[in-house]
Amino acid sequence: MFRLPFLFIATGLACFALLDVTTLAQAAGWIVHPPRSPAGWFHVHLLVLGWATMIAMGAVYQLLHVVLQKEVFSRTLGYVNYAVFTVGTAGLLAGFAAVQTRWIAAFAILAWIGIVLFAINIALTLIRAAQWNPITFSTASAVFYLFLTGLIGLAMGLNFAFHWWPTWHERLFYTHIWLGTLGWFGLLITGFSYKMLPMFYLAHGVSNRTAYVVTILWNAAVLAGAAAFLTAAPFPAVGAAVGLFTLAVYSYNLHTTQIRKAHHKKSPGAGVLAAVYSTRALAVTSTIAFAAILFAPARAADERAVVIFAWAYLWGWVALTILGYLSKIVPFLWWTHKYGPRVGKGTIPTMADLLEDRYVAYVLTAVAASLLLLIIGLGLGSDVWIIWSGAALSLFSLAYVCLIARVFTR
Amino acid sequence: MDTAEIRELLKQVYDPELGVNIVDLGLVYEIHNDDGDVCIRMTLTTPGCPMHDTIAGGAERLLQNQPGIRSVKVDVVWDPPWSPDKMSEEAKERLGFR
Ligand code: HEM
């Protein structure tokens, strides 16, 4: 299993580089402008669909093969999934950029079909393997939420072109974001971490009881939030969902600590450490969000606050974790492909030789520092600050993509 | 080739992530050599180890090329499960665990 995950991951890296270049080229202009605009839709979906979902799909194909020790249901379906999803996403992005509502509607259908093919392939793989644990439960629910996110995205895309259900649009909009960010990315990352963290800490004998609690609480938060937004429930209902989510994040942090305590290896590597630190930061973010809802509900619902929380969650946790894990996934994929068949036939490099951990640490620290500055800039509403820190974030992200891409030359 | 020599040879097979060889990691449980027909019973640090095929296949390839060895069979077993106390002192040191 090399080519399929590789295709997704290479395409995802290219999208990330494109996002960084377009952001730099316009001096981070899109970050300053209101998010619900063609530039906002384009850049956000380049990040969440072109980069994060693309990488995540590749990583799911890779991880399930490893966790289940079984082939995925169909590799061919995987390639069709890749082709349809990539063309759909490219067209959708072009539609957003060119403000062509018909394109948006047409390619939203294609991107969603790509998602459906992915969901079918993964569902059949999981059902056939019938190994249920927090990793497979979380992956299954994450994929289900991706399916719903795409479906709602499609409904909004059709609405742009044909105005079929205008009264529902706002409800769909918030539900779409909630399901995509907390449901799809949240459950996938936590599910993956139940495997990745013990593996890289060489942790032994950690019970998965807390992981079950995280999975249940996280799912409850996703469903409660989606129900609140879909029914346009009063604000306290959203507050309850955020409260549940905060509890889920705390228990996830607790599980992370349990794994770290059982370590038999001093350092898991800079990328995994980045994922752990960003998980700690997520506990702070969610606590602040929940406190704001409780004590200053009007300010918490303000667009600026929502944008800041979205950046802190999507970049501060989702993106940093994916970037960190990539420093393990990419060398692994490449090493097994290139050097695996040569084990036992003379000296070959180790994975650490493919990517220097020091550089991963430097660049990820720079990425995290510029993100922090950007979030402060958004808080202060200072355009100059946002532009400089946004540009720095793009520059360091680009440097990171180059660092990771260099693995393929080793 | 006696079993001690085979064990020494197997130190050339590394877990590429940990950078420690499979003998020092305590992954090799038993070695039998029946007149050139070699059978290895070994494990991995965790079931669902991404390195399953690479490590077991690597051990097999390495031994196949040795003079005096006719056939090689590598059995990956999960019972008894691996635990960190099976690691040698060198391995623990290398992983920074001591
Ligand atoms: C088939 C896939 C998808 C389609 C067709 C789609 C479509 C759309 C559309 C049409 C909007 C604009 C709605 C409006 O402002 O009225 C939107 C907004 C948004 N979508 Fe998606 N989406 C998809 C997948 C995703 C995924 C997987 C995520 C993951 C988190 C996501 C996150 C967002 C966010 C955060 C916004 C708000 C962006 C902004 O206001 O600038 N979308 N989506």
Coordinates of C-alpha atoms and ligand atoms in Angstrom, one line a residue, chain A residues 35-36 40-41 44-45 48-49 53 92 96 108 111-112 115 146 149-150 153-154 156-157 160 169 173 176-177 180-181 185, ligand 1:
Chain A
P35 CA -14.6 35.4 5.8
R36 CA -17.9 35.0 3.9
G40 CA -12.7 33.4 2.1
W41 CA -14.5 30.4 0.6
V44 CA -10.8 28.1 3.5
H45 CA -11.7 25.2 1.2
V48 CA -9.9 22.1 4.6
L49 CA -10.7 20.2 1.4
T53 CA -9.2 16.3 3.8
L92 CA -15.3 23.9 -6.6
F96 CA -15.4 30.1 -5.5
A108 CA -19.9 20.5 -5.3
A111 CA -16.6 16.6 -4.8
W112 CA -19.5 15.1 -2.7
I115 CA -16.6 11.8 -0.6
L146 CA -17.5 14.1 6.4
T149 CA -20.6 18.0 5.8
G150 CA -20.2 17.4 2.1
G153 CA -22.0 21.9 1.4
L154 CA -23.7 20.6 -1.7
M156 CA -25.5 25.3 0.0
G157 CA -23.8 25.2 -3.4
F160 CA -26.1 29.6 -4.5
H169 CA -29.2 28.5 4.3
F173 CA -24.0 27.1 7.0
H176 CA -21.7 22.5 7.9
I177 CA -18.8 24.2 9.7
G180 CA -16.7 19.5 9.2
T181 CA -14.4 20.9 11.9
F185 CA -11.3 16.5 11.7
Ligands
HEM1 C1 -18.2 18.6 -0.9 C2 -17.6 19.3 0.0 C3 -18.0 20.7 0.4 C4 -18.7 21.7 -0.3 C5 -19.5 21.5 -1.5 C6 -18.7 22.9 0.5 C7 -19.4 24.0 0.2 C8 -19.4 25.2 1.0 C9 -20.1 26.4 0.6 C10 -21.0 26.6 -0.6 C11 -19.9 27.3 1.6 C12 -20.3 28.8 1.7 C13 -21.6 28.9 2.4 C14 -21.9 30.4 2.7 O1 -21.1 31.2 3.1 O2 -23.1 30.7 2.6 C15 -19.0 26.7 2.6 C16 -18.5 27.3 3.7 C17 -17.6 26.7 4.6 N1 -17.2 25.4 4.6 FE1 -17.6 24.0 3.1 N2 -18.0 22.7 1.7 C18 -17.5 21.4 1.6 C19 -16.7 20.7 2.5 C20 -16.2 21.3 3.7 C21 -15.4 20.6 4.7 C22 -14.9 19.2 4.6 C23 -15.1 21.5 5.6 C24 -14.3 21.2 6.8 C25 -14.2 21.8 7.9 C26 -15.8 22.8 5.3 C27 -15.7 24.0 6.0 C28 -16.3 25.2 5.6 C29 -16.2 26.4 6.3 C30 -15.3 26.6 7.6 C31 -16.9 27.4 5.7 C32 -17.0 28.8 6.0 C33 -16.1 29.6 5.2 C34 -16.2 31.0 5.0 O3 -17.3 31.6 5.4 O4 -15.3 31.6 4.4 N3 -16.4 22.6 4.1 N4 -18.8 25.4 2.2

